Coordinates of C-alpha atoms and ligand atoms in Angstrom, one line a residue:
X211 CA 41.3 -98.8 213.9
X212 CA 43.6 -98.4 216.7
X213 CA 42.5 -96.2 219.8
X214 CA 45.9 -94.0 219.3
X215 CA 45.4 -93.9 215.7
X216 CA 42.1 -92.6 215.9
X217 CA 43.3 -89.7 218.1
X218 CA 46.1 -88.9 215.7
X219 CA 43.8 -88.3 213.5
X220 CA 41.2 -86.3 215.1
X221 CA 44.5 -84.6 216.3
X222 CA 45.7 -83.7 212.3
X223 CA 42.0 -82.7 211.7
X224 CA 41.6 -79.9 214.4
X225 CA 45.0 -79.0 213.8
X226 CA 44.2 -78.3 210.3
X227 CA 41.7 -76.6 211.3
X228 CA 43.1 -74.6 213.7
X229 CA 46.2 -73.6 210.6
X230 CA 43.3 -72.8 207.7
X231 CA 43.8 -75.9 205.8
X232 CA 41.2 -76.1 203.0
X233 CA 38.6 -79.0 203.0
X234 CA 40.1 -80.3 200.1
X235 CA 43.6 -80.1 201.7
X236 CA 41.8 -82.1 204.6
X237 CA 40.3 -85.0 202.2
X238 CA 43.5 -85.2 200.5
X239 CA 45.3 -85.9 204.6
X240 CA 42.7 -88.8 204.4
X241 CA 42.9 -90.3 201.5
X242 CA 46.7 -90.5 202.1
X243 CA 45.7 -92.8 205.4
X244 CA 43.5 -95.3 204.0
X245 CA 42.5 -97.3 206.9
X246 CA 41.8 -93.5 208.7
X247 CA 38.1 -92.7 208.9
X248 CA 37.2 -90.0 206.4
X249 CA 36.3 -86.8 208.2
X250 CA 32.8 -85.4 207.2
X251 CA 33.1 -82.8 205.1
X252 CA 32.6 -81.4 201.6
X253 CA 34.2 -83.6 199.3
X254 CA 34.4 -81.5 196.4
X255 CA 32.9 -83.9 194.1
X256 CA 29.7 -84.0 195.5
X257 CA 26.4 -86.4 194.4
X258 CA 22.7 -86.1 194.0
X259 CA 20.8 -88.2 196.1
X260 CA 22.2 -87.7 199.2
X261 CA 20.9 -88.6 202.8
X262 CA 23.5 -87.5 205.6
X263 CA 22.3 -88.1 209.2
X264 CA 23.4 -88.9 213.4
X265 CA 25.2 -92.3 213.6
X266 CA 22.5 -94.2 215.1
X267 CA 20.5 -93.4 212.0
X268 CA 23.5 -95.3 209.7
X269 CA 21.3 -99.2 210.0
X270 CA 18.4 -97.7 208.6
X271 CA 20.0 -95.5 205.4
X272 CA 20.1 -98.3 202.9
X273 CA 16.2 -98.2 202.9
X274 CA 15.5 -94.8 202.7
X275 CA 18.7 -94.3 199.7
X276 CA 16.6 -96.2 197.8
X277 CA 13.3 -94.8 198.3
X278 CA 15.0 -91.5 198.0
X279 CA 16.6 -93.0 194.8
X280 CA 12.9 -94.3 193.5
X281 CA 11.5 -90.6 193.5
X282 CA 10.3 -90.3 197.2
X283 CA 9.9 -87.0 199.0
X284 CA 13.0 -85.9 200.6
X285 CA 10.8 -85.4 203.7
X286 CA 9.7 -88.6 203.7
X287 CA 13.0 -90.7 203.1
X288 CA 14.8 -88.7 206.1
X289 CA 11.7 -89.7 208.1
X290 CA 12.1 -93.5 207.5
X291 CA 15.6 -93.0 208.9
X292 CA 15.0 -91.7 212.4
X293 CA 11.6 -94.2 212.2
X294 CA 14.1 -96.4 213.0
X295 CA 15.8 -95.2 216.6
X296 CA 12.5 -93.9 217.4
X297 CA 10.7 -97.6 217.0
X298 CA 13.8 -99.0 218.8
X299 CA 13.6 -99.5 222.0
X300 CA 17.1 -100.5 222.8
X301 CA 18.3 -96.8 221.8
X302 CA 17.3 -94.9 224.9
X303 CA 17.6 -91.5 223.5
X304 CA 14.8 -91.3 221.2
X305 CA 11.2 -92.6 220.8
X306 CA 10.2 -96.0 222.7
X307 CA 12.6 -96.7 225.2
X308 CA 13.6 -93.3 225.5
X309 CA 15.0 -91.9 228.9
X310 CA 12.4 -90.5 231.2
X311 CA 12.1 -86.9 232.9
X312 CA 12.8 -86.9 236.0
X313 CA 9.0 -88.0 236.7
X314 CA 9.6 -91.1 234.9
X315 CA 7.8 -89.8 232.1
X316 CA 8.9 -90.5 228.6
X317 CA 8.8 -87.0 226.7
X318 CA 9.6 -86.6 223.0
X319 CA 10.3 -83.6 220.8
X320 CA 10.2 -83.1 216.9
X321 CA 10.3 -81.2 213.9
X322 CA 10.6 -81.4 210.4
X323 CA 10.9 -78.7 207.3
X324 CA 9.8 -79.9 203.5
X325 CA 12.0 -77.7 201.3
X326 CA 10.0 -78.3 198.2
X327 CA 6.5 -76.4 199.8
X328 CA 8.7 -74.5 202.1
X329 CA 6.4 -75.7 205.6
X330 CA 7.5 -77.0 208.7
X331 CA 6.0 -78.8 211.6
X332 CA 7.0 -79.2 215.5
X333 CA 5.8 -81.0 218.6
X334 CA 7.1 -80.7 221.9
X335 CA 6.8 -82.5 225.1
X336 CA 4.8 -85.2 223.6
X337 CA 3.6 -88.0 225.9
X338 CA 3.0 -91.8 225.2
X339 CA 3.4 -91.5 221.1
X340 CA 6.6 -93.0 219.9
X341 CA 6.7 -91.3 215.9
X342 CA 6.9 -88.2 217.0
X343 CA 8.4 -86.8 213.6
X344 CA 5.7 -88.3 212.0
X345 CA 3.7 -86.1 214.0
X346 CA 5.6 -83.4 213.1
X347 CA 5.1 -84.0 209.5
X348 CA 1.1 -84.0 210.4
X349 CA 1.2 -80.9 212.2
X350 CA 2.6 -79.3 208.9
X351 CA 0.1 -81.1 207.1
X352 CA -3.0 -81.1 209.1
X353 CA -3.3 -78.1 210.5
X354 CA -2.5 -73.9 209.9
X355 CA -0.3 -74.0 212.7
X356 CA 3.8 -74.8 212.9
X357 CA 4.1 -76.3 216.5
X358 CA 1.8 -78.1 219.2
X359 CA 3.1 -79.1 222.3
X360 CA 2.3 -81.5 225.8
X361 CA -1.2 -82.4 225.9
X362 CA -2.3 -81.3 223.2
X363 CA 0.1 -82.0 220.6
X364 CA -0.5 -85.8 222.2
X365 CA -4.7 -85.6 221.6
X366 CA -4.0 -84.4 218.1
X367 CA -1.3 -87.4 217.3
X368 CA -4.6 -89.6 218.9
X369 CA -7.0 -88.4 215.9
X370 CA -5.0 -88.4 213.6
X371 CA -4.4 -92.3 214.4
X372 CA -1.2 -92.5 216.4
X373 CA -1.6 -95.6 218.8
X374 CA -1.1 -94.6 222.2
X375 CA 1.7 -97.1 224.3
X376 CA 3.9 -96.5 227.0
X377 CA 6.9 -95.5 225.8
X378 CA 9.0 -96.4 229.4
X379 CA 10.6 -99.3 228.7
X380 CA 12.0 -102.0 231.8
X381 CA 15.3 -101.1 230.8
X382 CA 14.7 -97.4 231.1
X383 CA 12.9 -97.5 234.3
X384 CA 15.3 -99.0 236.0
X385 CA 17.6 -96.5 235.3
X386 CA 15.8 -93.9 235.9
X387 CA 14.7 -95.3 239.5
X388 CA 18.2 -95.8 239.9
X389 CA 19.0 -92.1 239.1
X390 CA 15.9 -91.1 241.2
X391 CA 17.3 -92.9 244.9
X392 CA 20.8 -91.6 243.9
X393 CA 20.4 -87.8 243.6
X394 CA 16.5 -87.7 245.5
X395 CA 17.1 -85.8 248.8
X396 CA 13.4 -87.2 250.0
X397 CA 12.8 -90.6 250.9
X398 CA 13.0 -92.5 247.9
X399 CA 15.7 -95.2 248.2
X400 CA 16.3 -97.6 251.1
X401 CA 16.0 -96.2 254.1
X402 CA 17.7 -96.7 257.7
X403 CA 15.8 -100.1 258.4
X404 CA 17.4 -101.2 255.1
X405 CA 19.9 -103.8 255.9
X406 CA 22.8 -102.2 253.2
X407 CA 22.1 -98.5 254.8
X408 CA 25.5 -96.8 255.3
X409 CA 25.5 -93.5 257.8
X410 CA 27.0 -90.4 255.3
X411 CA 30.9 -90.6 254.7
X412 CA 32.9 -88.4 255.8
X413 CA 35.9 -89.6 253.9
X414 CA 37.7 -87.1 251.6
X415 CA 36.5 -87.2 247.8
X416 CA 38.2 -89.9 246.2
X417 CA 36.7 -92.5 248.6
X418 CA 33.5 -90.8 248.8
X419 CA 32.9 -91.7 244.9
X420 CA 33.8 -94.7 245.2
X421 CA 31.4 -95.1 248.3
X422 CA 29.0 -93.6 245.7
X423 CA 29.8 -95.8 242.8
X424 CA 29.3 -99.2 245.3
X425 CA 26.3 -98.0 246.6
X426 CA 24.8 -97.2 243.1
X427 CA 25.9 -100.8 242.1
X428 CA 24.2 -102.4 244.6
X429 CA 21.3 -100.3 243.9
X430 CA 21.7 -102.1 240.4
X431 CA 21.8 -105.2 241.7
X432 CA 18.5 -104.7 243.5
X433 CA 16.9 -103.1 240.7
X434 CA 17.8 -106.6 238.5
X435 CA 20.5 -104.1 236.2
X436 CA 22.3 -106.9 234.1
X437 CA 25.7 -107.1 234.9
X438 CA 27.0 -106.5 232.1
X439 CA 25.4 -102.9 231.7
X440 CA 25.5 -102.2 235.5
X441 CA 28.4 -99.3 234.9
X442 CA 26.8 -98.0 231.6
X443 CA 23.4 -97.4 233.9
X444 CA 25.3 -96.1 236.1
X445 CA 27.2 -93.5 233.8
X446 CA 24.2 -92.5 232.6
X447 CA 22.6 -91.5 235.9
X448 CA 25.8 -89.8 237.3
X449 CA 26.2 -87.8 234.0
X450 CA 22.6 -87.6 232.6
X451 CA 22.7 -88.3 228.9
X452 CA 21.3 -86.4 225.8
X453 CA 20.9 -87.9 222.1
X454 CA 18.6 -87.4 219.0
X455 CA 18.8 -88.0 215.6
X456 CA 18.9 -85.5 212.8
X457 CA 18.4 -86.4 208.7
X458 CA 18.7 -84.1 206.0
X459 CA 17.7 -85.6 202.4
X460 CA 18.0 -84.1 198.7
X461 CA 17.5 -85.6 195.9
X462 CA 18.5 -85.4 192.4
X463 CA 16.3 -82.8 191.4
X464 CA 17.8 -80.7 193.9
X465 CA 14.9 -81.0 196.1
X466 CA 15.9 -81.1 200.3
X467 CA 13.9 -81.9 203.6
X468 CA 15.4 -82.3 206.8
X469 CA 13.8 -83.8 210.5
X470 CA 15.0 -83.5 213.9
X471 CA 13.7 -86.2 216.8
X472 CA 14.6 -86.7 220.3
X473 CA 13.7 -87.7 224.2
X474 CA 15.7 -84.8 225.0
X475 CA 17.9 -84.5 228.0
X476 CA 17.8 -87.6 230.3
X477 CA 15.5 -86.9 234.0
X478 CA 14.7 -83.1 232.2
X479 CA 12.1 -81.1 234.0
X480 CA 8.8 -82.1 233.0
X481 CA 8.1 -79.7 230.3
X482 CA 11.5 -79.3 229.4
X483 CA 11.7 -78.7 225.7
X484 CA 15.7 -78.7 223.8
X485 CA 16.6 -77.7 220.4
X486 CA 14.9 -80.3 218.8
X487 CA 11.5 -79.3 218.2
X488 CA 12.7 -75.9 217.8
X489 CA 12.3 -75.0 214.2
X490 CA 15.9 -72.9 213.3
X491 CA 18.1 -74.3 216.3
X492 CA 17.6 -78.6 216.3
X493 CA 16.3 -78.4 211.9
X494 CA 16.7 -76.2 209.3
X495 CA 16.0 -76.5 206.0
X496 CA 15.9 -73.6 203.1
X497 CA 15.2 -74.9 199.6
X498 CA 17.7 -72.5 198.4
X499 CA 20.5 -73.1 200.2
X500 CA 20.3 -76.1 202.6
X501 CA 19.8 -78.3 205.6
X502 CA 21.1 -78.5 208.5
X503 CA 20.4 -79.9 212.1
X504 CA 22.0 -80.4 215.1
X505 CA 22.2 -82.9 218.5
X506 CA 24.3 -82.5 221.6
X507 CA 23.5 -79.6 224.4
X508 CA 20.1 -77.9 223.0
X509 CA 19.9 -75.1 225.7
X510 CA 23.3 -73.9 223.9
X511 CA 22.1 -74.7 219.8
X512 CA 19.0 -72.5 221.3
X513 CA 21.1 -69.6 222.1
X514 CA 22.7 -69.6 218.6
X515 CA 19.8 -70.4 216.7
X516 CA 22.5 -73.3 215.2
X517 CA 20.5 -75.1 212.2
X518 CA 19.5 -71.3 211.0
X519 CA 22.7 -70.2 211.4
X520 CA 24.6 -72.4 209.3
X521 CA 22.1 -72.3 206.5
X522 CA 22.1 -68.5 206.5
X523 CA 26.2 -68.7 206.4
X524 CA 25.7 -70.9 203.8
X525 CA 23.7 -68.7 202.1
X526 CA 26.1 -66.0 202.0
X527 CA 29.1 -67.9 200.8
X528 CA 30.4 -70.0 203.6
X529 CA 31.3 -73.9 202.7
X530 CA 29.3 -76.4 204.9
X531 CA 32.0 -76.5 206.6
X532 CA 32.6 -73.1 207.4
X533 CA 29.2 -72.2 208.2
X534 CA 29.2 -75.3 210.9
X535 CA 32.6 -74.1 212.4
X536 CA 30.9 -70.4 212.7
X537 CA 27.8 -71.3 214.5
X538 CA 30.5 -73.5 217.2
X539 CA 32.3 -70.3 217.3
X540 CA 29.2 -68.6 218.8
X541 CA 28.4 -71.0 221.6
X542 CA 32.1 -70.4 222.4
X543 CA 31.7 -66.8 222.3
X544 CA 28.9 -67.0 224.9
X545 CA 30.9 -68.4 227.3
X546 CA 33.7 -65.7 226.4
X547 CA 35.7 -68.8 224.6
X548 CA 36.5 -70.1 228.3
X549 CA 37.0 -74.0 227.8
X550 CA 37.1 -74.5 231.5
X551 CA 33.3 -74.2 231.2
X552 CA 33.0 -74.7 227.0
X553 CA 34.4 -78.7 228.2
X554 CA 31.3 -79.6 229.2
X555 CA 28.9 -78.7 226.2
X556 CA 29.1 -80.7 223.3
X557 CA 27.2 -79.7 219.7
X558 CA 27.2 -81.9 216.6
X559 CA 25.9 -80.2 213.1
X560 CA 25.0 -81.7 210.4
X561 CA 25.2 -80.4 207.2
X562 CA 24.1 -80.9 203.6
X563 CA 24.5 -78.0 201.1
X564 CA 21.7 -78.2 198.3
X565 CA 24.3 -79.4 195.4
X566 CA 25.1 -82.1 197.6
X567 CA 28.1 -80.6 199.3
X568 CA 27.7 -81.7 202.8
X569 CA 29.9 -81.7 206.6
X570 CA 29.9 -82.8 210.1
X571 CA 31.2 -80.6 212.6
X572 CA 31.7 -80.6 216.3
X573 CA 32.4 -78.9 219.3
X574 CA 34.5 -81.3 220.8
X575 CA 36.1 -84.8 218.9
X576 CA 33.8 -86.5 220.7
X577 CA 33.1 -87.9 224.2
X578 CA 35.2 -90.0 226.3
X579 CA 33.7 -93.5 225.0
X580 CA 33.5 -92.2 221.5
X581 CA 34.3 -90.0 218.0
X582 CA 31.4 -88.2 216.9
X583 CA 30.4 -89.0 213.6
X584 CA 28.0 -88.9 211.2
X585 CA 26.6 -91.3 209.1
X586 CA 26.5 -90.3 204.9
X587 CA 24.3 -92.6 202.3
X588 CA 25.5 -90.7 198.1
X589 CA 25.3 -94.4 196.8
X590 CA 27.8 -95.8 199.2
X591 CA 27.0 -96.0 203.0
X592 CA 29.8 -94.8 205.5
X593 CA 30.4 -93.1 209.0
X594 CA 32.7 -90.0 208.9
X595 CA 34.2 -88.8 211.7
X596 CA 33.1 -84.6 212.4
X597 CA 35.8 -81.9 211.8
X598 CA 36.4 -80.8 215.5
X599 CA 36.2 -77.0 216.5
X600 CA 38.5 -77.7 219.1
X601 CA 41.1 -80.8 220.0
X602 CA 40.4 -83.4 222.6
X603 CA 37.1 -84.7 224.6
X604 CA 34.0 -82.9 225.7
X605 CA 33.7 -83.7 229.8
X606 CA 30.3 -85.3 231.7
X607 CA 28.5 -82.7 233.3
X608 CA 27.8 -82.1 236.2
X609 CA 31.6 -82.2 237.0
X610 CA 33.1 -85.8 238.3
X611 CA 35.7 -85.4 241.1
X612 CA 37.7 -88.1 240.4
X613 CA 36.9 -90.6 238.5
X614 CA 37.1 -94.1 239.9
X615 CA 38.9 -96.8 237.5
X616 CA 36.5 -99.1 236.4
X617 CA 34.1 -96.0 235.4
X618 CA 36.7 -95.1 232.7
X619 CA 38.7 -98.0 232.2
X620 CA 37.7 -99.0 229.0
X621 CA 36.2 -95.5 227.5
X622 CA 39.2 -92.9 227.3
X623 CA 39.7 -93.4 223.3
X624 CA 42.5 -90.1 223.3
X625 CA 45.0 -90.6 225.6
Ligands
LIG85 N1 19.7 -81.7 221.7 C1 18.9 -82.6 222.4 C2 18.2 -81.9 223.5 O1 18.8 -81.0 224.1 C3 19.7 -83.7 223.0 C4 20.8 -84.3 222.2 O2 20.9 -84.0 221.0 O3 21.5 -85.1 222.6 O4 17.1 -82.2 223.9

């Protein structure tokens, strides 16, 4: 797939949007481009068992399809999907490995909903426990209660036999100490004895980044940063990343669970809790109707109550894909539809219907190093690119000046 290709196509699918096409009208603009990526959305022929889930979840479907397949609990086939992130620790958005807050503290939110008993479970803020949807599930299991948070929620993973272990990986610290002696106005970092000390620019902007970017890559050096991931650190500590994984499965009964897991916004607040463990914003499920669940900027999927949302639209009528576009509506609303400021949020939903209708929406086609996509098992395993509410790439926050070349070189996939 060719990078202009790819962003004619996200092009037709907004623009489809945007004139009213129908979702079947949409499938039958992919179909006609077969080497296109399918855009996620209800496919009019929908199949029983289904698992639809974030990307990084797509290694780790084949598994949990055929437990799912066997007769295992929706709940617990979505959970042997983000098991997967959580236990890697090369993904450093979720579970072992995660990125630290900004006390170099690893802390991980959950929650999960069983549609078949109608319970949930949530943890928040969890320290040194990697599984946290696991815990979630136990919470739901194992006690009266729906959420348990910090300290707590960590003493109660301990009994019920969740091993302890730091969950800051090498790889992760470094970054984070690298983000610490960048943005720290105290006297982290080399100070004036330190022999590649610079006095404060006071070149105009453009140089000044690039000042900024050297420094920081010297600070990689020093802080043994391979070279070949020097400007991905560095990306990630000038524009702070988030990431999580969401699964909804149903089976062919018609059962449906879904499960949320994340380490949240990279260098949070300690204490710092997104959408993720919140039970109606990061996971929804509803027996009757749906699941849905959501990653991308939680303090805006909070306001909108985004996983709820979209199953109650869904409830009263809306496709999956309607009811995803309608909850991106409302974070747009709040900010009075102003996409000066909407450019830097980004929301992906993820949607599954309970006859097996499913989509994947998004505020924006995706960042500018990627599509957003979401990752489908129905008996065949595949990525689908989200139906955009609006054409063209969400921006890093906080807002970059100018962006020096070798930042972006390689990353701009639309134009
Ligand atoms: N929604 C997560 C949070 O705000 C992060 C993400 O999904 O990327 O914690």
């Amino acid at each position: 797939m060719s990078i202009s290709r790819r962003g004619f196509i996200g092009s037709a699918i907004a623009a489809s949007v945007a004139t009213g096409l129908s979702a079947q009208d949409l499938n039958a603009q992919d179909k006609a481009k077969d080497d296109a990526p399918r855009a996620a959305q209800p496919s009019g022929t929908s199949k029983r068992p289904i698992i639809v889930c974030a990307n990084n979840g797509v290694n780790y479907l084949d598994a949990a399809f055929i437990f799912l397949k066997n007769g295992g609990d929706t709940l617990d086939a979505a959970l042997r999907v983000v098991k997967g992130p959580e236990d890697d620790p090369n993904d450093d958005s979720v579970g072992l490995g995660g990125l630290p807050n900004e006390e170099g503290v690893v802390e991980l939110d959950a929650c999960c909903m069983h549609g078949p008993t109608r319970r949930a479970g949530s943890v928040g803020g969890v320290r040194n426990i990697k599984n946290v949807s696991a815990v979630s599930k136990a919470v739901m299991e194992h006690t009266g209660h729906v959420m348990l948070v910090g300290e707590g929620a960590e003493r109660f993973a301990v009994a019920m036999g969740f091993p302890r272990e730091n969950l800051l990986t090498e790889h992760s610290r470094k970054i984070w100490l690298l983000w610490k002696e960048h943005h720290s106005t105290d006297w982290w970092g080399p100070g004036l004895a330190d022999p590649q000390w610079k006095p404060p620019s006071t070149s105009p902007q453009a140089e000044l980044w690039e000042q900024r970017i050297q420094r920081l890559e010297e600070h990689a050096a020093q802080l043994g940063i391979e070279p070949e991931f020097r400007m991905a650190a560095i990306r990630r500590v000038l524009f702070p990343p988030t990431g999580t994984i969401h699964c909804s499965a149903l089976n062919d009964k018609g059962e449906i669970s879904g499960c949320t897991t994340t380490s949240g916004l990279a260098f949070k607040l300690p204490g710092r809790c997104g959408d993720s463990p919140i039970i109606g914003a990061g996971c929804y499920t509803d027996q009757d109707v749906g699941s849905a669940g959501a990653t991308g900027s939680g303090e805006e999927n909070i306001k909108v109550a985004g996983a709820h949302t979209i199953v109650e639209n869904m409830r009263h009528g809306m496709s999956p894909l309607e009811a995803g576009l309608d909850a991106l509506k409302r974070i747009a609303r709040n900010y009075n539809n102003d996409r000066s400021k909407l450019k830097f949020i980004d929301m992906t939903y993820y949607i599954l219907r309970k006859d097996g209708a499913y989509a994947g929406v998004s505020l924006w086609e995706g960042y500018s190093t990627r599509r957003h996509q979401i990752a489908v098992h129905d008996g065949t395993k595949r990525s689908e690119v989200t139906v955009p509410l609006f054409k063209g790439v969400s921006h890093e926050f906080p807002p970059f000046p100018v962006t020096p070349k070798e930042l972006t070189q390689d990353s701009v996939y639309v134009k």
